[in-house]
Amino acid sequence: MRNHLILAAAPLALLASPASAQDATGTVSIDGSVAARCLFTTPSATISLGEMAQSGTGNSAGTLDTSKVDGKSATLVGWCNSTAATMTVQANALTNGATAATGFTNRVDYSATANANSVDATDDSTDALPGAAADVNMFSGDVQVTLSNSSATGLLVAGGYSGSVEVVLSPTT
């Protein structure tokens, strides 16, 4: 009888022993991206030069007073999130639409320098091409635009003059 009890108890013992549990792990990967870009948060400013001609009665009267242009500046604000970002400047001459007679001019040329992230990009208004690109890399802050080296070839024609400095920030990937 004893053999029968042992044989009958054996299947019960197998059922009573705990099964070894194993953890199962799954993984969810998360990824994303940010495009390289630049943005001006203050995209425009104005430099008002006022009367640009020298006053008086001497030989220089009526010619460009360079102190009215040189050293004048304005501040844009921007940022670039790429370590390869560049900045270019294009200076467009101050012009007056009136016709200039002999000895007069309706154009004032100048150089413009933009400074961002302690880097300068420069252009002069004597040609229609932008200056060389400067590596500004990743930055956020002021872009200081300063005028210099102004010139005009004769007496200034009366009237309003307008020009511009275009600053281009490029993420360059």
Coordinates of N, CA and C in Angstrom, one line a residue, residues 11-91:
P11 N 2.4 12.8 -8.5 CA 1.8 13.9 -9.3 C 1.4 15.1 -8.6
L12 N 0.9 14.9 -7.3 CA 0.5 16.1 -6.5 C 1.7 16.9 -6.2
A13 N 2.8 16.3 -5.9 CA 4.0 17.1 -5.5 C 4.5 18.0 -6.7
L14 N 4.4 17.4 -7.9 CA 4.7 18.2 -9.1 C 3.8 19.4 -9.3
L15 N 2.6 19.2 -9.0 CA 1.6 20.3 -9.1 C 1.9 21.4 -8.1
A16 N 2.3 21.1 -6.9 CA 2.5 22.0 -5.8 C 3.8 22.8 -5.9
S17 N 4.8 22.3 -6.7 CA 6.0 23.1 -6.7 C 5.8 24.4 -7.5
P18 N 6.4 25.5 -7.1 CA 6.2 26.8 -7.8 C 6.9 26.8 -9.1
A19 N 6.3 27.4 -10.1 CA 7.0 27.6 -11.4 C 7.9 28.8 -11.3
S20 N 9.1 28.7 -11.9 CA 10.0 29.9 -11.8 C 9.5 31.0 -12.8
A21 N 9.2 32.2 -12.3 CA 8.6 33.3 -13.1 C 9.8 34.0 -13.7
Q22 N 9.6 34.5 -15.0 CA 10.6 35.3 -15.7 C 10.0 36.6 -16.1
D23 N 10.7 37.7 -15.9 CA 10.2 39.0 -16.4 C 10.4 39.1 -17.9
A24 N 9.6 39.8 -18.6 CA 9.7 40.1 -20.0 C 9.8 41.6 -20.2
T25 N 10.8 42.1 -21.0 CA 11.0 43.5 -21.1 C 10.8 43.9 -22.6
G26 N 10.1 45.0 -22.8 CA 9.9 45.6 -24.1 C 10.4 47.0 -24.0
T27 N 10.9 47.5 -25.2 CA 11.5 48.9 -25.2 C 10.8 49.7 -26.2
V28 N 10.5 51.0 -25.9 CA 9.9 51.9 -26.8 C 11.0 53.0 -27.0
S29 N 11.5 53.1 -28.2 CA 12.5 54.1 -28.5 C 11.8 55.4 -28.8
I30 N 12.4 56.5 -28.5 CA 11.9 57.9 -28.7 C 12.9 58.6 -29.5
D31 N 12.5 59.2 -30.6 CA 13.5 60.1 -31.3 C 12.8 61.3 -31.9
G32 N 13.5 62.2 -32.3 CA 13.0 63.5 -32.9 C 14.1 64.2 -33.6
S33 N 13.8 65.4 -34.1 CA 14.8 66.2 -34.7 C 14.5 67.6 -34.7
V34 N 15.5 68.5 -34.8 CA 15.3 69.9 -34.9 C 16.0 70.4 -36.2
A35 N 15.3 71.1 -37.1 CA 15.9 71.6 -38.3 C 16.8 72.7 -38.0
A36 N 17.9 72.8 -38.7 CA 18.8 74.0 -38.6 C 18.1 75.2 -39.1
R37 N 18.1 76.3 -38.3 CA 17.4 77.5 -38.8 C 17.9 78.7 -38.1
C38 N 17.7 79.9 -38.7 CA 18.0 81.2 -38.1 C 16.7 82.0 -38.2
L39 N 16.6 83.0 -37.3 CA 15.5 83.8 -37.2 C 15.8 85.2 -36.6
F40 N 15.3 86.2 -37.2 CA 15.4 87.6 -36.6 C 14.2 87.8 -35.8
T41 N 14.4 88.0 -34.5 CA 13.2 88.3 -33.6 C 13.0 89.8 -33.6
T42 N 14.0 90.6 -33.9 CA 13.8 92.0 -34.2 C 14.4 92.2 -35.6
P43 N 13.5 92.1 -36.7 CA 14.0 92.0 -38.1 C 14.3 93.3 -38.8
S44 N 13.9 94.4 -38.1 CA 14.1 95.7 -38.8 C 14.5 96.8 -37.8
A45 N 15.2 97.8 -38.3 CA 15.5 99.0 -37.6 C 15.8 100.1 -38.6
T46 N 15.8 101.4 -38.1 CA 16.0 102.5 -39.0 C 17.2 103.4 -38.4
I47 N 18.0 103.8 -39.4 CA 19.0 104.8 -39.1 C 18.6 106.1 -39.8
S48 N 18.3 107.1 -39.0 CA 17.9 108.4 -39.6 C 19.1 109.3 -39.6
L49 N 19.5 109.7 -40.8 CA 20.7 110.5 -40.9 C 20.5 112.0 -40.9
G50 N 19.3 112.4 -41.1 CA 19.0 113.9 -41.1 C 19.7 114.5 -42.3
E51 N 20.0 115.8 -42.2 CA 20.7 116.6 -43.3 C 22.1 116.0 -43.5
M52 N 22.4 115.5 -44.7 CA 23.7 114.9 -45.0 C 24.7 115.8 -45.6
A53 N 24.2 117.0 -46.1 CA 25.2 117.9 -46.7 C 25.8 118.9 -45.7
Q54 N 27.0 119.2 -46.0 CA 27.7 120.2 -45.2 C 27.1 121.6 -45.4
S55 N 27.0 122.3 -44.3 CA 26.4 123.7 -44.4 C 27.6 124.7 -44.6
G56 N 27.3 125.9 -44.6 CA 28.3 126.9 -44.7 C 28.4 127.5 -46.1
T57 N 29.5 128.2 -46.3 CA 29.7 128.9 -47.6 C 31.0 128.5 -48.3
G58 N 31.8 127.7 -47.6 CA 33.1 127.3 -48.2 C 33.0 126.3 -49.3
N59 N 34.2 125.8 -49.7 CA 34.3 124.9 -50.8 C 33.6 123.5 -50.5
S60 N 33.4 123.2 -49.3 CA 32.8 121.9 -48.9 C 31.3 122.0 -48.8
A61 N 30.7 123.2 -48.8 CA 29.3 123.4 -48.6 C 28.5 122.6 -49.7
G62 N 27.5 121.9 -49.3 CA 26.7 121.1 -50.2 C 27.2 119.7 -50.5
T63 N 28.5 119.4 -50.0 CA 29.0 118.1 -50.2 C 28.6 117.2 -49.0
L64 N 28.9 116.0 -49.1 CA 28.5 115.0 -48.1 C 29.3 115.3 -46.8
D65 N 28.6 115.4 -45.7 CA 29.2 115.5 -44.4 C 29.3 114.1 -43.9
T66 N 30.5 113.5 -44.0 CA 30.6 112.1 -43.7 C 30.3 111.7 -42.2
S67 N 30.4 112.7 -41.3 CA 30.1 112.5 -39.9 C 28.6 112.2 -39.7
K68 N 27.8 112.5 -40.7 CA 26.3 112.3 -40.6 C 26.0 110.8 -40.9
V69 N 27.0 110.1 -41.5 CA 26.8 108.7 -41.9 C 27.7 107.8 -41.1
D70 N 29.0 108.1 -41.1 CA 30.0 107.2 -40.5 C 29.8 107.0 -38.9
G71 N 29.8 105.8 -38.5 CA 29.6 105.5 -37.1 C 28.2 105.3 -36.7
K72 N 27.2 105.6 -37.5 CA 25.8 105.4 -37.2 C 25.5 103.9 -37.2
S73 N 24.6 103.5 -36.3 CA 24.4 102.1 -36.2 C 22.9 101.8 -35.7
A74 N 22.5 100.6 -35.9 CA 21.2 100.1 -35.5 C 21.4 98.7 -35.1
T75 N 20.5 98.2 -34.3 CA 20.6 96.8 -33.7 C 19.4 96.0 -34.2
L76 N 19.7 94.8 -34.8 CA 18.7 93.8 -35.0 C 18.9 92.7 -33.9
V77 N 18.0 91.8 -33.7 CA 18.1 90.7 -32.8 C 17.8 89.5 -33.5
G78 N 18.6 88.4 -33.3 CA 18.3 87.2 -34.0 C 19.0 86.0 -33.3
W79 N 18.9 84.8 -34.0 CA 19.5 83.6 -33.5 C 19.7 82.6 -34.6
C80 N 20.7 81.7 -34.4 CA 20.8 80.6 -35.3 C 21.1 79.4 -34.4
N81 N 20.5 78.2 -34.7 CA 20.7 77.1 -33.9 C 21.7 76.1 -34.5
S82 N 22.4 76.5 -35.5 CA 23.3 75.5 -36.2 C 24.8 76.0 -35.9
T83 N 25.7 75.0 -35.7 CA 27.1 75.4 -35.5 C 27.7 75.8 -36.8
A84 N 27.0 75.7 -38.0 CA 27.6 76.0 -39.3 C 26.9 77.3 -39.8
A85 N 26.2 78.1 -39.0 CA 25.5 79.3 -39.5 C 26.5 80.3 -40.0
T86 N 26.0 81.0 -41.0 CA 26.8 82.1 -41.6 C 25.9 83.4 -41.6
M87 N 26.6 84.5 -41.8 CA 25.9 85.8 -42.0 C 26.6 86.6 -43.2
T88 N 25.7 87.1 -44.0 CA 26.2 88.0 -45.1 C 25.5 89.3 -45.0
V89 N 26.2 90.3 -45.6 CA 25.7 91.7 -45.6 C 25.7 92.2 -47.0
Q90 N 24.6 92.9 -47.3 CA 24.6 93.7 -48.6 C 24.2 95.1 -48.3
A91 N 25.1 96.0 -48.6 CA 24.9 97.4 -48.5 C 24.4 98.0 -49.8

